[in-house]
XYZ file of C-alpha atoms in Angstrom:
603
model
C 9.318 22.938 -1.678
C 11.601 20.941 0.421
C 12.311 17.558 -0.381
C 15.067 14.728 -1.498
C 15.645 16.152 -4.880
C 17.334 19.188 -3.369
C 20.802 19.196 -1.595
C 21.592 19.829 1.673
C 22.983 23.298 0.929
C 19.530 23.990 -1.303
C 17.263 22.642 1.577
C 18.964 25.136 3.909
C 18.991 28.326 1.666
C 15.239 27.366 1.109
C 14.652 27.150 5.140
C 16.476 30.285 5.416
C 13.873 32.015 3.326
C 10.965 30.287 4.981
C 12.236 31.681 8.278
C 12.585 35.107 7.006
C 8.997 35.073 6.183
C 9.910 35.320 2.480
C 8.018 32.214 1.653
C 4.005 32.273 1.690
C 3.549 28.769 0.981
C 5.847 25.775 1.803
C 5.249 21.911 0.467
C 6.875 19.481 2.803
C 6.993 15.450 2.659
C 5.285 14.205 6.188
C 8.662 12.455 6.348
C 10.594 16.035 6.794
C 9.144 16.433 10.109
C 11.097 13.133 11.269
C 14.029 14.988 10.688
C 15.783 17.549 13.432
C 13.772 20.697 14.469
C 11.428 21.507 11.510
C 8.492 21.672 13.281
C 9.440 23.654 16.167
C 11.023 26.170 14.112
C 8.002 26.473 11.628
C 5.703 26.935 14.719
C 7.990 29.801 15.911
C 7.158 31.374 12.573
C 3.549 30.903 13.090
C 1.752 28.834 10.586
C -1.423 30.048 9.812
C -2.821 26.835 7.491
C -1.931 23.279 7.302
C -3.220 21.588 4.086
C -2.744 17.891 3.945
C -2.589 16.415 0.069
C -3.405 13.255 -0.648
C -5.070 12.732 2.764
C -6.316 9.200 1.929
C -2.745 7.874 2.652
C -3.521 8.670 6.559
C -6.123 5.991 6.598
C -4.916 2.312 6.669
C -8.247 1.876 4.669
C -7.127 4.248 2.031
C -5.624 2.824 -1.287
C -2.334 4.370 -0.553
C -1.600 4.080 3.120
C 1.569 5.404 4.019
C 2.603 4.936 7.928
C 4.553 8.516 7.910
C 1.090 10.284 7.495
C 0.174 8.789 10.670
C 2.357 11.257 12.502
C 0.562 14.131 10.812
C -1.681 14.603 13.962
C 1.874 15.295 16.017
C 2.879 17.583 13.848
C -0.221 19.261 13.732
C 0.229 20.107 17.742
C 3.725 20.804 17.225
C 2.773 23.496 14.694
C 0.446 24.900 17.339
C -2.622 23.386 15.921
C -3.650 25.773 12.956
C -6.904 25.436 11.041
C -6.484 22.193 8.943
C -7.619 21.000 5.796
C -7.452 17.383 4.289
C -7.901 16.795 0.677
C -8.179 13.917 -1.649
C -9.644 13.040 -4.672
C -10.659 9.470 -3.865
C -12.291 8.429 -0.445
C -14.974 6.017 0.566
C -17.141 7.384 3.710
C -14.728 4.878 5.511
C -12.064 6.787 4.786
C -13.657 9.921 5.197
C -14.170 9.386 8.951
C -10.732 7.864 9.432
C -8.792 11.049 8.119
C -10.723 13.229 10.667
C -10.147 10.313 13.234
C -6.522 10.166 12.933
C -5.905 14.197 12.553
C -8.204 14.512 15.598
C -10.415 17.107 14.043
C -13.161 18.214 16.399
C -16.539 18.408 14.256
C -15.122 18.889 10.706
C -16.814 20.463 8.233
C -16.862 17.567 5.204
C -17.361 19.074 1.600
C -18.012 16.368 -1.076
C -17.752 18.078 -4.510
C -19.239 14.985 -6.224
C -17.333 12.047 -7.723
C -19.468 11.665 -10.956
C -17.697 12.691 -14.553
C -20.987 12.610 -16.547
C -18.825 12.619 -19.887
C -17.180 9.357 -19.645
C -18.177 6.090 -20.946
C -17.453 3.091 -18.927
C -16.957 -0.635 -20.356
C -15.599 -3.821 -19.672
C -14.298 -6.285 -22.167
C -13.844 -9.609 -20.695
C -10.451 -11.666 -22.096
C -9.193 -14.945 -21.305
C -5.258 -14.183 -21.750
C -3.003 -11.715 -22.753
C -3.045 -12.425 -26.139
C -6.645 -11.588 -26.541
C -6.317 -8.594 -24.373
C -3.612 -7.335 -26.881
C -5.786 -8.142 -30.075
C -8.704 -6.349 -28.297
C -6.259 -3.143 -27.643
C -5.081 -3.292 -31.305
C -8.676 -2.892 -32.397
C -9.578 -0.289 -29.985
C -6.705 2.182 -30.565
C -7.066 1.870 -34.279
C -10.421 2.698 -34.175
C -9.915 5.584 -31.679
C -6.696 7.048 -33.844
C -9.125 6.618 -36.890
C -12.186 8.634 -35.752
C -10.630 10.798 -33.167
C -8.542 13.601 -35.102
C -6.978 15.197 -32.177
C -7.707 12.874 -29.396
C -4.876 11.100 -27.394
C -5.082 7.570 -25.392
C -3.500 5.991 -22.254
C -2.734 2.386 -21.928
C -2.109 1.546 -18.216
C -0.408 -1.755 -17.204
C 0.632 -3.311 -13.793
C 4.462 -3.859 -14.118
C 7.281 -1.934 -16.049
C 7.818 -5.232 -18.124
C 4.462 -5.029 -19.210
C 4.740 -1.558 -20.200
C 7.614 -2.198 -22.643
C 6.021 -5.359 -24.311
C 2.762 -3.812 -24.857
C 4.426 -0.617 -26.482
C 6.542 -2.760 -28.405
C 3.827 -5.068 -29.778
C 1.677 -1.741 -30.560
C 4.802 -0.330 -32.479
C 4.898 -3.638 -34.424
C 1.277 -3.243 -35.119
C 1.519 0.001 -36.910
C 0.229 1.724 -33.815
C 3.447 3.788 -32.457
C 3.317 3.815 -28.709
C 5.931 5.362 -26.139
C 6.630 3.316 -23.053
C 6.485 5.259 -19.533
C 7.610 4.137 -16.148
C 9.268 4.837 -12.956
C 12.555 2.969 -14.098
C 13.015 5.373 -17.031
C 16.080 7.989 -16.359
C 14.578 11.672 -15.765
C 15.688 12.821 -18.945
C 13.968 9.987 -21.039
C 11.099 10.191 -18.892
C 10.680 13.800 -19.374
C 11.065 13.789 -22.938
C 8.499 10.914 -23.284
C 6.182 12.999 -21.283
C 6.754 15.995 -23.556
C 6.041 14.318 -26.477
C 3.165 13.180 -25.867
C 1.686 16.528 -24.085
C 2.870 17.859 -27.399
C 0.931 15.271 -29.267
C 4.016 14.149 -31.360
C 3.103 10.547 -29.900
C -0.734 10.190 -29.437
C -0.685 6.992 -27.656
C 1.229 6.125 -24.499
C 1.488 2.861 -22.174
C 2.265 3.403 -18.744
C 2.434 2.107 -15.147
C 0.442 4.172 -12.431
C 3.356 6.394 -12.186
C 2.114 8.393 -15.180
C -1.099 10.731 -14.465
C 0.273 12.781 -11.094
C -0.150 16.297 -12.150
C -0.965 15.390 -15.926
C -3.783 17.520 -16.767
C -3.855 16.782 -20.636
C -7.743 17.806 -21.907
C -8.231 16.149 -24.848
C -7.507 12.409 -23.668
C -10.084 10.259 -25.489
C -9.599 7.203 -24.283
C -7.984 5.371 -21.348
C -7.488 1.393 -21.581
C -6.679 -0.781 -18.500
C -4.736 -3.719 -19.989
C -5.491 -5.013 -16.345
C -7.308 -4.658 -13.525
C -6.149 -2.400 -10.850
C -5.933 -3.709 -7.016
C -8.727 -0.917 -6.043
C -11.519 0.895 -7.506
C -9.900 4.051 -5.852
C -6.950 3.435 -8.282
C -8.862 2.568 -11.240
C -11.481 5.828 -10.812
C -8.494 7.963 -10.453
C -6.525 6.537 -13.389
C -10.104 6.375 -15.773
C -10.531 9.931 -14.669
C -7.352 11.150 -16.700
C -9.738 11.142 -19.929
C -12.409 13.432 -21.196
C -10.833 16.435 -18.790
C -12.161 18.928 -21.435
C -15.475 17.581 -20.220
C -16.213 16.485 -23.833
C -17.236 12.755 -24.285
C -14.676 10.056 -23.857
C -14.257 6.421 -23.092
C -12.759 4.065 -19.946
C -12.132 0.508 -21.034
C -11.075 -2.224 -18.667
C -9.631 -5.475 -20.128
C -10.694 -7.970 -17.808
C -9.603 -11.320 -17.173
C -10.401 -13.461 -13.953
C -6.523 -14.108 -13.419
C -5.887 -10.700 -12.786
C -6.581 -10.858 -9.195
C -4.207 -13.290 -8.656
C -1.209 -11.208 -9.530
C -2.822 -8.862 -6.848
C -3.029 -11.094 -4.162
C 0.544 -12.024 -4.744
C 1.632 -8.153 -4.273
C -0.381 -8.097 -1.363
C 0.915 -11.259 0.198
C 4.351 -9.795 -0.513
C 3.673 -6.613 0.614
C 1.768 -7.568 3.900
C 3.282 -10.767 4.958
C 1.694 -12.852 7.492
C 2.803 -13.415 10.996
C 4.466 -16.844 10.203
C 6.464 -15.311 7.368
C 7.746 -12.393 9.667
C 8.747 -14.954 12.344
C 10.656 -17.367 10.025
C 12.689 -13.723 8.487
C 13.753 -12.752 12.326
C 14.454 -16.275 13.276
C 16.777 -16.207 9.806
C 18.313 -13.071 10.922
C 19.148 -14.163 14.425
C 21.114 -17.231 12.397
C 22.941 -15.020 10.130
C 23.757 -12.248 12.445
C 27.184 -12.064 13.985
C 28.410 -11.164 17.521
C 27.638 -7.655 16.895
C 24.273 -8.250 15.426
C 25.449 -7.240 11.570
C 23.596 -9.300 8.861
C 25.864 -9.437 5.730
C 23.246 -10.769 3.551
C 20.653 -9.473 0.878
C 16.845 -10.211 0.690
C 17.373 -13.214 -1.420
C 20.097 -14.838 0.896
C 17.519 -14.447 3.842
C 14.889 -16.050 1.911
C 17.061 -18.755 1.136
C 18.227 -19.197 4.806
C 14.498 -19.322 6.201
C 14.263 -22.875 5.158
C 11.697 -25.360 6.009
C 8.363 -25.974 4.086
C 7.529 -22.201 4.006
C 8.388 -20.890 0.704
C 9.443 -17.074 1.022
C 10.262 -14.677 -1.779
C 12.748 -11.887 -1.769
C 9.437 -9.221 -1.605
C 8.070 -10.809 1.418
C 11.703 -10.535 3.019
C 11.914 -6.914 2.558
C 8.241 -6.103 3.583
C 9.311 -8.353 6.722
C 12.354 -6.128 7.200
C 10.253 -3.058 7.125
C 7.654 -4.396 9.578
C 10.827 -5.574 12.298
C 12.290 -1.920 11.455
C 9.428 -0.290 12.580
C 9.236 -2.138 15.685
C 12.575 -1.289 16.687
C 13.908 -4.734 15.967
C 16.185 -4.239 12.908
C 17.902 -1.027 11.856
C 19.268 -0.467 8.471
C 22.099 2.032 8.518
C 24.398 3.780 5.869
C 27.871 5.542 5.894
C 25.933 9.197 5.138
C 23.985 8.765 8.575
C 25.277 8.230 12.175
C 22.701 5.749 13.784
C 22.981 3.893 17.435
C 20.857 1.437 19.476
C 20.635 2.667 22.906
C 18.828 1.278 25.756
C 18.055 3.317 28.699
C 19.092 1.281 32.319
C 18.075 3.964 34.778
C 14.823 4.728 36.164
C 13.239 8.365 36.195
C 13.703 8.207 40.004
C 17.307 7.415 39.388
C 17.656 9.840 36.568
C 15.991 12.874 38.949
C 18.138 11.983 41.785
C 21.916 11.369 40.237
C 21.631 13.817 37.232
C 21.766 17.777 37.877
C 20.052 20.230 35.161
C 23.072 22.698 36.150
C 25.844 19.849 35.831
C 24.421 17.298 33.335
C 22.254 19.589 31.351
C 23.199 18.155 27.850
C 22.942 14.635 28.965
C 19.577 15.307 30.195
C 18.642 17.028 26.902
C 19.980 13.937 25.037
C 17.972 11.510 27.412
C 14.685 13.451 26.650
C 15.074 13.567 22.886
C 15.830 9.958 22.791
C 12.959 9.173 25.164
C 10.596 11.102 22.691
C 12.018 9.672 19.738
C 11.237 5.907 21.049
C 8.081 6.398 21.583
C 7.620 4.848 24.863
C 10.157 1.953 24.106
C 13.371 3.695 25.424
C 13.662 1.209 28.010
C 13.544 -1.445 25.920
C 15.829 -0.168 23.354
C 15.678 2.066 20.026
C 17.166 3.243 17.032
C 18.493 6.539 17.200
C 19.666 8.964 14.726
C 22.508 10.811 16.319
C 22.719 13.559 13.709
C 19.321 14.782 14.758
C 20.128 15.407 18.463
C 19.150 18.717 19.941
C 21.339 21.839 19.693
C 24.350 22.340 21.811
C 24.861 18.741 22.077
C 27.806 18.917 19.494
C 26.183 16.944 16.870
C 26.681 13.206 16.534
C 30.239 13.335 18.009
C 29.045 15.147 20.815
C 26.015 12.544 21.428
C 28.633 9.712 20.878
C 30.746 11.188 23.937
C 27.436 12.102 26.090
C 26.582 8.433 25.703
C 30.155 6.848 26.388
C 29.626 9.027 29.882
C 26.419 7.973 30.461
C 27.209 4.201 29.641
C 30.435 4.195 32.110
C 27.612 5.262 34.957
C 25.362 2.628 33.891
C 22.509 5.042 32.862
C 22.308 3.397 29.317
C 23.900 1.078 26.778
C 24.787 1.766 23.459
C 26.514 0.652 20.259
C 26.838 2.551 16.937
C 25.460 0.279 14.063
C 27.531 -0.490 11.337
C 26.499 -0.082 7.449
C 23.777 -2.639 6.385
C 21.259 -4.344 8.333
C 21.805 -4.969 12.208
C 19.849 -6.889 14.957
C 19.304 -4.433 17.591
C 19.058 -7.344 20.074
C 20.135 -10.264 18.697
C 18.871 -12.705 21.480
C 15.688 -11.005 21.872
C 12.846 -12.829 21.101
C 10.367 -11.324 18.549
C 7.752 -11.785 20.981
C 8.938 -8.981 23.009
C 9.051 -6.416 20.210
C 6.063 -4.192 19.605
C 4.730 -5.600 16.323
C 1.338 -4.568 15.610
C -0.016 -7.928 14.263
C -3.552 -6.958 14.372
C -3.094 -3.814 12.350
C -1.269 -6.009 9.633
C -4.140 -8.265 9.408
C -6.703 -5.575 9.414
C -4.790 -3.994 6.139
C -4.209 -7.247 4.737
C -8.306 -8.118 5.050
C -8.870 -4.328 3.658
C -6.800 -4.866 1.029
C -8.450 -8.169 -0.111
C -12.089 -6.588 0.076
C -10.544 -3.826 -1.881
C -9.563 -6.450 -4.700
C -13.116 -7.931 -4.333
C -15.118 -4.524 -5.167
C -12.925 -4.260 -8.315
C -14.006 -7.844 -9.250
C -17.470 -6.839 -8.410
C -17.063 -4.105 -10.799
C -15.759 -6.065 -13.416
C -18.659 -8.515 -13.067
C -21.807 -6.604 -12.383
C -24.898 -6.392 -14.324
C -26.043 -3.158 -13.253
C -25.015 0.292 -13.937
C -21.243 0.695 -13.467
C -20.972 4.546 -13.224
C -23.818 4.149 -10.272
C -21.478 1.222 -8.637
C -18.640 3.384 -8.426
C -20.292 6.289 -7.045
C -21.862 4.219 -4.046
C -18.808 2.950 -3.321
C -17.671 6.450 -2.725
C -20.964 7.403 -0.717
C -21.635 9.986 -3.573
C -25.655 11.095 -3.189
C -25.614 11.356 -6.960
C -25.810 7.192 -7.960
C -28.492 6.368 -9.940
C -29.753 3.007 -10.932
C -29.051 4.133 -14.506
C -26.618 6.244 -16.583
C -27.280 5.338 -20.394
C -23.320 5.648 -20.500
C -21.870 2.264 -19.703
C -21.879 -0.644 -21.511
C -24.678 -2.473 -19.102
C -26.953 0.612 -19.463
C -26.495 0.811 -23.002
C -27.186 -2.957 -23.526
C -23.708 -3.490 -24.978
C -22.555 -7.180 -24.439
C -18.694 -7.473 -25.187
C -17.655 -11.016 -25.710
C -14.389 -12.633 -24.878
C -12.202 -12.965 -27.882
C -10.475 -16.399 -28.852
C -7.144 -15.777 -29.308
C -4.801 -18.540 -28.738
C -1.924 -17.528 -25.988
C 1.601 -17.594 -27.585
C 5.157 -18.392 -25.838
C 5.575 -19.559 -22.083
C 4.408 -16.458 -20.564
C 6.384 -14.894 -17.487
C 8.196 -17.310 -15.257
C 7.435 -15.083 -11.969
C 5.825 -16.607 -8.889
C 3.022 -14.242 -9.862
C 2.792 -15.438 -13.661
C 2.583 -19.162 -12.270
C -0.153 -18.334 -10.123
C -1.845 -16.197 -12.977
C -1.611 -19.208 -15.154
C -2.969 -21.745 -12.888
C -5.854 -19.491 -11.992
C -6.905 -18.944 -15.834
C -6.665 -22.677 -16.330
C -9.218 -23.007 -13.732
C -11.198 -20.039 -14.993
C -11.466 -21.794 -18.215
C -13.340 -24.638 -16.447
C -16.007 -22.283 -15.547
C -15.751 -23.173 -11.652
C -18.501 -21.548 -9.341
C -16.378 -19.834 -7.043
C -14.380 -17.753 -9.780
C -17.524 -14.948 -9.298
C -16.765 -12.254 -7.099
C -18.423 -12.586 -3.622
C -20.818 -10.163 -2.529
C -20.499 -8.398 0.852
C -22.290 -11.036 2.800
C -19.902 -13.709 1.162
C -16.853 -11.798 2.244
C -17.948 -11.489 5.885
C -18.326 -15.192 5.944
C -15.052 -15.495 3.704
C -13.459 -13.315 6.379
C -14.906 -15.194 9.327
C -13.724 -18.568 7.811
C -10.198 -17.449 7.407
C -10.244 -16.447 11.195
C -11.239 -19.908 12.086
C -8.673 -21.448 9.880
C -5.562 -19.698 11.437
C -7.109 -20.750 14.646
C -7.528 -24.304 13.748
C -4.038 -24.224 12.338
C -2.377 -22.955 15.500
C -4.149 -25.429 17.363
C -2.926 -28.370 15.136
C 0.436 -26.677 14.475
C 0.098 -26.583 10.388
C -0.203 -24.519 7.660
C -3.409 -22.588 7.323
C -4.014 -24.179 3.597
C -3.508 -27.960 5.442
C -6.576 -27.037 6.980
C -8.612 -25.507 4.246
C -7.160 -23.951 0.997
C -8.448 -20.466 0.083
C -10.605 -21.896 -3.036
C -12.345 -24.240 -0.481
C -13.085 -21.363 1.975
C -14.541 -19.279 -1.280
C -16.780 -21.922 -2.159
C -18.095 -22.582 1.738
C -18.668 -18.598 1.808
C -20.818 -18.568 -1.308
C -22.599 -22.000 -0.593
C -23.403 -20.805 2.981
C -24.283 -24.343 3.860
C -26.569 -25.018 7.205
C -25.946 -28.560 7.599
C -23.234 -31.451 7.185
C -24.918 -32.877 4.008
C -24.796 -29.151 2.576
C -21.290 -28.749 3.662
C -19.927 -32.096 2.087
C -21.086 -30.738 -1.011
C -18.631 -27.805 -1.413
C -15.900 -28.656 -3.666
C -12.514 -28.830 -1.419
C -14.411 -30.489 1.648
C -14.546 -33.979 1.428
C -15.206 -36.499 4.101
C -12.158 -36.547 6.190
C -12.244 -32.626 6.412
C -16.140 -32.721 6.932
C -15.464 -34.957 9.967
C -12.427 -33.063 11.396
C -13.778 -29.698 10.621
C -17.674 -29.807 9.623
C -18.895 -28.530 13.220
C -16.159 -25.793 13.421
C -17.421 -24.606 10.167
C -21.021 -24.577 10.639
C -20.682 -22.733 13.990
C -18.672 -20.447 12.268
C -21.216 -19.229 9.741
C -23.730 -19.092 12.164
C -21.765 -16.800 14.283
C -21.028 -14.256 11.338
C -22.187 -10.650 11.800
C -23.294 -8.982 8.715
């Protein structure tokens, strides 16, 4: 394998062995092909098979989308289009189709080995708060450890802080548990994993960082302390249980407010357009004459100002979006990065640059054009360490750029360490931000979250629900091995919450949602597929109205009101007026638009 854990000398040594024909199987991250001439060198060697693991990452509808995977189809072409196999453990029919489309596979053979784990028993236990979840978890583990002589248990939690808290709580309850998350140093993490695998400790509390590559056969119990954000993630993590094909149990401790934590993270990871626009405006205000921004995410968030409240997480996500569009560049002292903009037309380049005299300059321009993905005339960030051979590395590239700039073929400047605006005066509207793609991904993530809630609330077979979600033909009406099919009704425990709880924005949102949930409002129930379609259409309508009136979307209708309208599906002003959150003023002002929107929804 070649990855970022290796030194440059180790990478060079391993690639030398590959090119010498000594290596038959090479593991690479897709990002590796963004550097230098990796694909070209491997093509010269002759690649006989390309295997794409975790292929759901290719699809924006997958549960772990990574933009770098979108470039795998280009890598495939650069390798000479070798026979290709795409592999994933969790892909819906929609994701499978998207994988084939993104890789440009022609009439691919699709093999589905089946998602069903018949030895697993699925249960959902309702809980009103974390205190109730903790009490239920203690009971579950005590019973498990006393009845399963050789079995071990995994408890999944959503954040590092929660993992540490639960592990401490269990240990105090005389149920010793280890904490595992990505924040541990390598040595400590390895010690925790070894202790669990050797069964010196029978309970581990972990984030989703635990599990990849773990194949312990006798995990008898997997408990999710909080609802995951997707059914793909839940099924993958629940599937750590019963690898020896012996009976095992997967339990979800569910509280309705869990969804609000995920909504907070989705909002942070996929910020709305007005947030990205506000962050860009703040960067323009903070940038110096050279475009350098000497501010961290917190300072940028504070600089946004106005009524819009933007958090550090949203700023970081907005910066990534702006960087992908080329509007912002992040550089450090270990890289030679520059902003280069092409001034000359192709016709002028052909007329004034000669291959025999200006060969290196032409090679550099071709390389920059290719890497800019057609945006060279508008300006692009270039890694000068990845220039074509013969140019003379970064220093040689800079000398060539100076010469080209003196002849007004390009303008360029080296990027300083930190955050830099590529062109501080250029409006955001002129940068190629994929707003439609961003909105599609946000909606897709929210739909996935809605499906997890539907799983938690379904009165029918849970196994069948999951298998139908993945398009598995083995789905049946009953399994006789989940709480619903067994006729088991888990009641929510009454346990008083203690302490002030989390002080984060997500925590405040969850506490507010918990209060609403306790009141039993009708909008708390998960949306059906038809209701989701209506909800999405109503949000589009709301965005258009908010844009026309130049107000925030929630001023038109809050999300809770839209959910109520989507569930009620009113056909008249009178019925619409009965929905909570509408009111006489909104009914008069927006009633017609809402009713027309509902009539036009396509299912």
